[in-house]
Tab-separated table of C-alpha atoms in Angstrom:
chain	number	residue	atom	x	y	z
A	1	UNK	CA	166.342	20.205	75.308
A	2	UNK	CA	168.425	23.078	76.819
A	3	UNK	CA	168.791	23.041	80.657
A	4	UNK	CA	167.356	26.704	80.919
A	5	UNK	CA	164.007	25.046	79.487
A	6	UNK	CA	163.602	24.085	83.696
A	7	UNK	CA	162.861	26.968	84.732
A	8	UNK	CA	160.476	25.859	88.179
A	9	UNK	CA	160.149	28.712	90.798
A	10	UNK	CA	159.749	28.279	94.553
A	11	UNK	CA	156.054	28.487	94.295
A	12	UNK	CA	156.041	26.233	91.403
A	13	UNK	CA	157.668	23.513	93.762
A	14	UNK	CA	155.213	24.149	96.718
A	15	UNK	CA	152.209	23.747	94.019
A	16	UNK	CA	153.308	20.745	93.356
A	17	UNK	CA	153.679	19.420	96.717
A	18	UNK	CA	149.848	20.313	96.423
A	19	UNK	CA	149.390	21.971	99.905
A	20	UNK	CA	145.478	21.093	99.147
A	21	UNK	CA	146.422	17.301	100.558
A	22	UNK	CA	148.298	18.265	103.169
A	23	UNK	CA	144.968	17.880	105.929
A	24	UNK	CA	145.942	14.146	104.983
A	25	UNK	CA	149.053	14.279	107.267
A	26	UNK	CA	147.857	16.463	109.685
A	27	UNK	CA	144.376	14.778	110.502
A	28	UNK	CA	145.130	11.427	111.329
A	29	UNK	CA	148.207	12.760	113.865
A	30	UNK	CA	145.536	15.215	115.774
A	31	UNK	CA	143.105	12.045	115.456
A	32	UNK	CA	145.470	9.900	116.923
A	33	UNK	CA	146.577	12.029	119.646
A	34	UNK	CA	142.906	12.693	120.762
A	35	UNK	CA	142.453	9.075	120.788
A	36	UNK	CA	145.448	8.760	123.444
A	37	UNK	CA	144.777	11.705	125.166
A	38	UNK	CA	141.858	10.356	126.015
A	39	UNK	CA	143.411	7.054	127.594
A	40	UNK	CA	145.300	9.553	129.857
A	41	UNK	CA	148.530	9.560	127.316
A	42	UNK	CA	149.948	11.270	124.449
A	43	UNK	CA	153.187	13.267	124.328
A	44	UNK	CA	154.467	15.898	122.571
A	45	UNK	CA	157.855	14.667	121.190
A	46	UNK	CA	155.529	11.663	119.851
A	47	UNK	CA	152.902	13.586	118.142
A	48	UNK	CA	155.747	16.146	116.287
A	49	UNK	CA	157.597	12.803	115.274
A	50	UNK	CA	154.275	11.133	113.951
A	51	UNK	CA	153.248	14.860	112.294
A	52	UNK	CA	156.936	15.239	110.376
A	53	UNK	CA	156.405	11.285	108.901
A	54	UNK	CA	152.726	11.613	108.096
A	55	UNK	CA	153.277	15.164	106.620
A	56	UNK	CA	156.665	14.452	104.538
A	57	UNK	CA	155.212	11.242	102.994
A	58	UNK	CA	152.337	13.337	101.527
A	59	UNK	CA	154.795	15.370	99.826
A	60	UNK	CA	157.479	12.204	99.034
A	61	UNK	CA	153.532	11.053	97.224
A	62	UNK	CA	152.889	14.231	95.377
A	63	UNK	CA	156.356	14.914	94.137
A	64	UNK	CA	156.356	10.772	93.233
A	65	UNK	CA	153.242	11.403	91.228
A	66	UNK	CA	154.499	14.039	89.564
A	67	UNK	CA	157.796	12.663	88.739
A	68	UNK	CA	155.768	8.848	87.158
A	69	UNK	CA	152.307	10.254	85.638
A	70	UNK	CA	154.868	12.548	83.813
A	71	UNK	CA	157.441	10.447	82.945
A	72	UNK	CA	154.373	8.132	81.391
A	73	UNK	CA	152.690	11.036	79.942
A	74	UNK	CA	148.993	10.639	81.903
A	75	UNK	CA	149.687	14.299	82.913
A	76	UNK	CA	149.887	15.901	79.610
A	77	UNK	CA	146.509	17.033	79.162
A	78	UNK	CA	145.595	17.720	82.994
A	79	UNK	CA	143.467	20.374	84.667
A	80	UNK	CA	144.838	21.070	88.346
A	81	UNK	CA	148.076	22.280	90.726
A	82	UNK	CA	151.293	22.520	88.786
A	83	UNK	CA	153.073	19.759	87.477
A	84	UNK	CA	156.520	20.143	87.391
A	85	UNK	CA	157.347	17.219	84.858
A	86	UNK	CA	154.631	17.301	82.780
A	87	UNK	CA	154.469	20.898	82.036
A	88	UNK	CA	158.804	20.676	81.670
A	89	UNK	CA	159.177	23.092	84.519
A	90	UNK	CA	161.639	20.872	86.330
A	91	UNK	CA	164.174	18.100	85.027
A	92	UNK	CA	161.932	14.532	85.750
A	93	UNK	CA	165.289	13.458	88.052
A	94	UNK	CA	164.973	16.902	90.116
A	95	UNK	CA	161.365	16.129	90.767
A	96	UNK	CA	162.401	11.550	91.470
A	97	UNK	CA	165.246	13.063	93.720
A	98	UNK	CA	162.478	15.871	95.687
A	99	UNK	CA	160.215	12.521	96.663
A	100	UNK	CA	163.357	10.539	97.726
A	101	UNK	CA	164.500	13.542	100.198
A	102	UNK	CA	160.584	13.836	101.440
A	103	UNK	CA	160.623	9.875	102.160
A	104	UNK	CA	163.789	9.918	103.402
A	105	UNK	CA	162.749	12.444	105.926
A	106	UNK	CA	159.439	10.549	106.735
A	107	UNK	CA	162.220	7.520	107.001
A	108	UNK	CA	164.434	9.315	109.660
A	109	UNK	CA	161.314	10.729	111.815
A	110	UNK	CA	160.031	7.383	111.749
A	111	UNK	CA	163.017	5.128	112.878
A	112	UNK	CA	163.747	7.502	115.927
A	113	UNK	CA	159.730	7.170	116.710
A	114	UNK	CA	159.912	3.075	116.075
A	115	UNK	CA	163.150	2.962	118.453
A	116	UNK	CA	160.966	5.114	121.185
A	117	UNK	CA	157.715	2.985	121.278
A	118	UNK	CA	157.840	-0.625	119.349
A	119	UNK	CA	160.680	-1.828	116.827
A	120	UNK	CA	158.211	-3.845	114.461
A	121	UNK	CA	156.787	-0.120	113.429
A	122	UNK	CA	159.874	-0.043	111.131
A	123	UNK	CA	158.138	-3.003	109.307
A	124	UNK	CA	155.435	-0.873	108.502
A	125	UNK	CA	157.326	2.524	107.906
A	126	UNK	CA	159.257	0.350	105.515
A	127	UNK	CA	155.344	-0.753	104.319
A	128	UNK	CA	154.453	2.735	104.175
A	129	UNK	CA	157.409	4.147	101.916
A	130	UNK	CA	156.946	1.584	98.996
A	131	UNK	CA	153.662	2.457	99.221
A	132	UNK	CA	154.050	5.694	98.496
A	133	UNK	CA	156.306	4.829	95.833
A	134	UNK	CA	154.349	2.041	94.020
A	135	UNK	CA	151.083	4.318	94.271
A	136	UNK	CA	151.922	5.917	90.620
A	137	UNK	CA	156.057	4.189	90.573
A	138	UNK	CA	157.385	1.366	89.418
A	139	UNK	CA	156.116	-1.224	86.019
A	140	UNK	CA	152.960	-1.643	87.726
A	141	UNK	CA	151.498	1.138	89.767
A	142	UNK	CA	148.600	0.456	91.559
A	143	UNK	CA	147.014	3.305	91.266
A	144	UNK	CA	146.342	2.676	87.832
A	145	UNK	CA	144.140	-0.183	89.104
A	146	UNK	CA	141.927	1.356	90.998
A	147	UNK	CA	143.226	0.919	94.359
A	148	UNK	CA	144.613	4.062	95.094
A	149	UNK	CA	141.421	5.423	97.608
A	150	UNK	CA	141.873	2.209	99.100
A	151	UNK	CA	145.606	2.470	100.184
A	152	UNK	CA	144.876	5.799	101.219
A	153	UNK	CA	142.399	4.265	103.529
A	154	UNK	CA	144.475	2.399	104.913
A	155	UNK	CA	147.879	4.418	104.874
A	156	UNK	CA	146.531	8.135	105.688
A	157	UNK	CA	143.605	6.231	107.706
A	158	UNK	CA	144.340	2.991	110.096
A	159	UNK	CA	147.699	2.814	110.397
A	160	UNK	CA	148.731	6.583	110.708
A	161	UNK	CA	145.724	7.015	113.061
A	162	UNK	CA	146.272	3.928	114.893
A	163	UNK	CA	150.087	4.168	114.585
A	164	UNK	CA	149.776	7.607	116.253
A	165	UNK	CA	147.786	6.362	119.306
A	166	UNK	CA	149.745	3.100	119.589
A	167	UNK	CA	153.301	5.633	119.955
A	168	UNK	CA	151.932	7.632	122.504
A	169	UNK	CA	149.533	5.394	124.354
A	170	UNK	CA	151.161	1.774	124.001
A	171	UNK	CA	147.822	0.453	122.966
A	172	UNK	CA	145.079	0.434	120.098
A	173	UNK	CA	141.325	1.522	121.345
A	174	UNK	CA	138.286	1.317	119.780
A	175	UNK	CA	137.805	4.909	119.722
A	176	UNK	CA	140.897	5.263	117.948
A	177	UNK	CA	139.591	2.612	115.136
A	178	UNK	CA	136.455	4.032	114.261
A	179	UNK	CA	138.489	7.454	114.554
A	180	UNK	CA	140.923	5.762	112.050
A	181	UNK	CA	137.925	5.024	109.973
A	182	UNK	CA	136.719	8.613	109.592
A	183	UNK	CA	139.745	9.841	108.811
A	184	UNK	CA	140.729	7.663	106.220
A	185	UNK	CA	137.106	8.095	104.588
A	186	UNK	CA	137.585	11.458	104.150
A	187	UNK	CA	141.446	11.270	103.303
A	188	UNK	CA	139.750	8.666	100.262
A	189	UNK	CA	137.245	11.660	99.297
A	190	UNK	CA	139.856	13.945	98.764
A	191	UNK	CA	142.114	11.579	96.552
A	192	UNK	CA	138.570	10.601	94.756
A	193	UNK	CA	138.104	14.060	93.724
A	194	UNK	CA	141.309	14.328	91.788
A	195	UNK	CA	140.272	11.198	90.100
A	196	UNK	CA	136.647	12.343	89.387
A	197	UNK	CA	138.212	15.342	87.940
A	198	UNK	CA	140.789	13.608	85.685
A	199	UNK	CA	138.465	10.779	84.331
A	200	UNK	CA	138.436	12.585	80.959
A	201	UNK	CA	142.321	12.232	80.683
A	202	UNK	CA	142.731	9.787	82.488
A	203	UNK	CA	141.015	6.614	80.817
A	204	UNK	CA	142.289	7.309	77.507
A	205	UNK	CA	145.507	7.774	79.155
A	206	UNK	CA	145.244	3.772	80.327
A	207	UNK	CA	144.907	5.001	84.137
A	208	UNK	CA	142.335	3.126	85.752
A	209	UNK	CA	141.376	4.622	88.775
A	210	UNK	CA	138.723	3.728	91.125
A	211	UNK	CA	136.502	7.048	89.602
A	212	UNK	CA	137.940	5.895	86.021
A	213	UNK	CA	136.688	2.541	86.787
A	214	UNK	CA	132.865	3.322	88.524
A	215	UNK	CA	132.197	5.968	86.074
A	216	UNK	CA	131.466	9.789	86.952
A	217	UNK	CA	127.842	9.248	88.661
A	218	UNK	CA	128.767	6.179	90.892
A	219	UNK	CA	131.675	8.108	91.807
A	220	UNK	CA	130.297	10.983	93.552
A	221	UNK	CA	127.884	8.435	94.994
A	222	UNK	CA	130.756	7.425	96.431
A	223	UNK	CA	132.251	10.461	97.568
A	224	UNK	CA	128.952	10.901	99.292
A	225	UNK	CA	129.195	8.099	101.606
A	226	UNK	CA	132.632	8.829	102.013
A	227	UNK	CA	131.728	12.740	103.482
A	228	UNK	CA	129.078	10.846	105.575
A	229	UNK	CA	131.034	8.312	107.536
A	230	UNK	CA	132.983	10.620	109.979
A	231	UNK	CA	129.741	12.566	111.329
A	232	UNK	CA	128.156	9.179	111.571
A	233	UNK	CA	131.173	8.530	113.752
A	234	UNK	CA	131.354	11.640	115.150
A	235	UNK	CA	127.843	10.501	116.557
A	236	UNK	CA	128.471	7.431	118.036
A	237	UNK	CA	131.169	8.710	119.405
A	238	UNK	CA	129.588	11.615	121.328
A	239	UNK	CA	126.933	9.139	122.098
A	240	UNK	CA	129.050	6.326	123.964
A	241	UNK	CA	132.024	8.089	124.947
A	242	UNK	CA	132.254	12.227	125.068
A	243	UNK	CA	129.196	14.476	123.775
A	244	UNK	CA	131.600	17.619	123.337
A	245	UNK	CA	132.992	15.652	120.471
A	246	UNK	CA	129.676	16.870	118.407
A	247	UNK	CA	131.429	19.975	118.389
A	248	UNK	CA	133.127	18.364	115.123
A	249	UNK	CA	129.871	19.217	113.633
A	250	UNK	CA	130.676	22.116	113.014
A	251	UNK	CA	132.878	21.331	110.063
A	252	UNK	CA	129.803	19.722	108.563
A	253	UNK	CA	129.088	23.319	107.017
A	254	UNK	CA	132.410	22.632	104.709
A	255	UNK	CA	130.937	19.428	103.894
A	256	UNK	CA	127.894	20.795	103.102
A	257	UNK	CA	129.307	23.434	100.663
A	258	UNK	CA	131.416	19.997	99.170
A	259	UNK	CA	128.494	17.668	98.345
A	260	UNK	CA	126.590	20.533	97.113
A	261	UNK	CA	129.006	21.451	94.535
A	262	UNK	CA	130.022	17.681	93.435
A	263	UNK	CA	125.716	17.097	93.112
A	264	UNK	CA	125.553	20.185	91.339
A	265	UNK	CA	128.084	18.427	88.397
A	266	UNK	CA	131.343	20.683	89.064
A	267	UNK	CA	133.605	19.192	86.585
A	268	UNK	CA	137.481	20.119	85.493
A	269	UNK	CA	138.365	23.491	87.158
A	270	UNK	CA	135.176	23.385	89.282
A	271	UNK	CA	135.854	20.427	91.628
A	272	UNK	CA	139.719	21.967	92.565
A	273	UNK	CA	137.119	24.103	94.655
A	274	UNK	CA	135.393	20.830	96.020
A	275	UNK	CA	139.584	19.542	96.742
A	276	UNK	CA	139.634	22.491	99.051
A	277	UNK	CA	136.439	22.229	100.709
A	278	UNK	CA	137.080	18.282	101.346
A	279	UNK	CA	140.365	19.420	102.595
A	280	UNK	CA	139.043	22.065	105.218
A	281	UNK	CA	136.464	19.851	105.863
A	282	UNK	CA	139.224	17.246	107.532
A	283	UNK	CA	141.422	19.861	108.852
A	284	UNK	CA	138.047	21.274	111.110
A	285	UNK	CA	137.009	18.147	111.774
A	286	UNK	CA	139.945	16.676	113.222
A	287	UNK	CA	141.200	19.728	115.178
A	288	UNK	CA	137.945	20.088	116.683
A	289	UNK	CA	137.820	16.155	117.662
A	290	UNK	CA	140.812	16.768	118.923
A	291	UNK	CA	140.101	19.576	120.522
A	292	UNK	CA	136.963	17.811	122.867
A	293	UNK	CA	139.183	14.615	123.081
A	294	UNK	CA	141.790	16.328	124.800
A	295	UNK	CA	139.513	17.769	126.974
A	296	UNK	CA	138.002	14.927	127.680
């Protein structure tokens, strides 16, 4: 195949980057922050190192994605963002070499924030980047086993949350767990979307995801509870600690306009809608936790 087959512009790139995901860096950094802000801490240089990891290891993911589900051919018939690979836009070692730059970014920013606060944080940066990899990479991903909401849980949820607080506070609270909790609920509901939305290609494609693996009805169960558990949070929270945190309500409208659409049976083309919904959904939320954390 001739080399002016790749023919990826800008925008192409930043599509696939999938700027749609991106709440899931920014969201548990403001989370975190509002958690040590209100222990009297936080600090600026800390919260822009924590935001450049969190943020270029979402696109190190996406590009990584890109580069394996194409490479394996799961992305052939696929309804969503651009894929570079897949759709021959961009040569499969342009796209491997885009999520090696993006962790080794995420790598850099994270060493000088491990030197500032704890050294055993490069254990889990080092945790964090094979993770990213081994999501869609390696002989076996797994993401094709139905773990990938559950890594994000845990990656986009308790330990960048929790990781954020601990660099700018020196300790873990329990407002910044359940806060860890929310966010990595809703960071699952937006990677459970995508799956919902690809179950059709995906299971005779041999990817077993989590929505691949519950079926479509359980699976927007799921996303259900997983829309819930931040304003359930967002509850206790005003209850036992800071009432102007209900002002994180507010993004319940978003949520609304989410749940409405994936009960309604939005399939394919309709749920990229519900991606961007779920997405603003986080982004409100957080900034506005943040917001009456800071405050606080």
């Amino acid at each position: 195949m001739s080399a002016t087959t790749y023919s990826a512009t800008p925008r192409d790139w930043i599509q696939a980057a999938r700027p749609h995901t991106w709440p899931n860096a920014f969201a548990p950094v403001l989370a975190g922050t509002g958690a040590a802000m209100y222990q009297n801490s936080g600090g600026f240089f800390a919260f822009l190192l924590a935001l450049i990891v969190a943020w270029a290891l979402v696109i190190g993911v996406n590009y990584a994605n890109d580069y394996s589900d194409g490479i394996r051919g799961t992305d052939d018939e696929r309804t969503g963002p651009t894929r570079l690979t897949a759709s021959k836009l961009a040569r499969p070692a342009a796209v491997k070499k885009a999520a090696f730059i993006s962790f080794g970014v995420a790598g850099v920013a994270g060493l000088i924030l491990a030197l500032l606060s704890a050294w055993w944080l490069l254990l889990v940066g080092a945790f964090c980047l094979a993770g990213a990899w081994f999501y869609t990479g390696g002989k076996r991903p797994y993401g094709y086993r139905g773990l990938g909401e559950v890594a994000i849980f845990i990656f986009f949820g308790l330990i960048a949350v929790l990781g954020t607080e601990y660099t700018q506070a020196g300790a873990v609270s329990e407002l910044g767990i359940v806060l860890a909790i929310s966010v990595g609920a809703m960071s699952s509901a937006v990677n459970l979307t995508n799956n919902i939305r690809d179950i059709a290609t995906d299971k005779p494609a041999g990817k077993r995801t989590l929505a691949v693996i519950l079926g479509d009805s359980l699976s927007r169960k799921l996303y259900t509870v997983l829309l819930i558990v931040p304003y359930i949070v967002t509850f206790l929270v005003g209850v036992f600690a800071f009432p102007a945190t209900w002002i994180a309500f507010i993004s319940g409208y978003w949520a609304l306009k989410a749940l409405h659409r994936v009960h309604s049976g939005a399939r394919g083309v309709e749920l990229i809608a519900v991606l961007a919904l779920t997405g603003r959904t986080m982004a409100l939320w957080s900034v506005l936790m943040f917001a009456a954390l800071a405050l606080a």
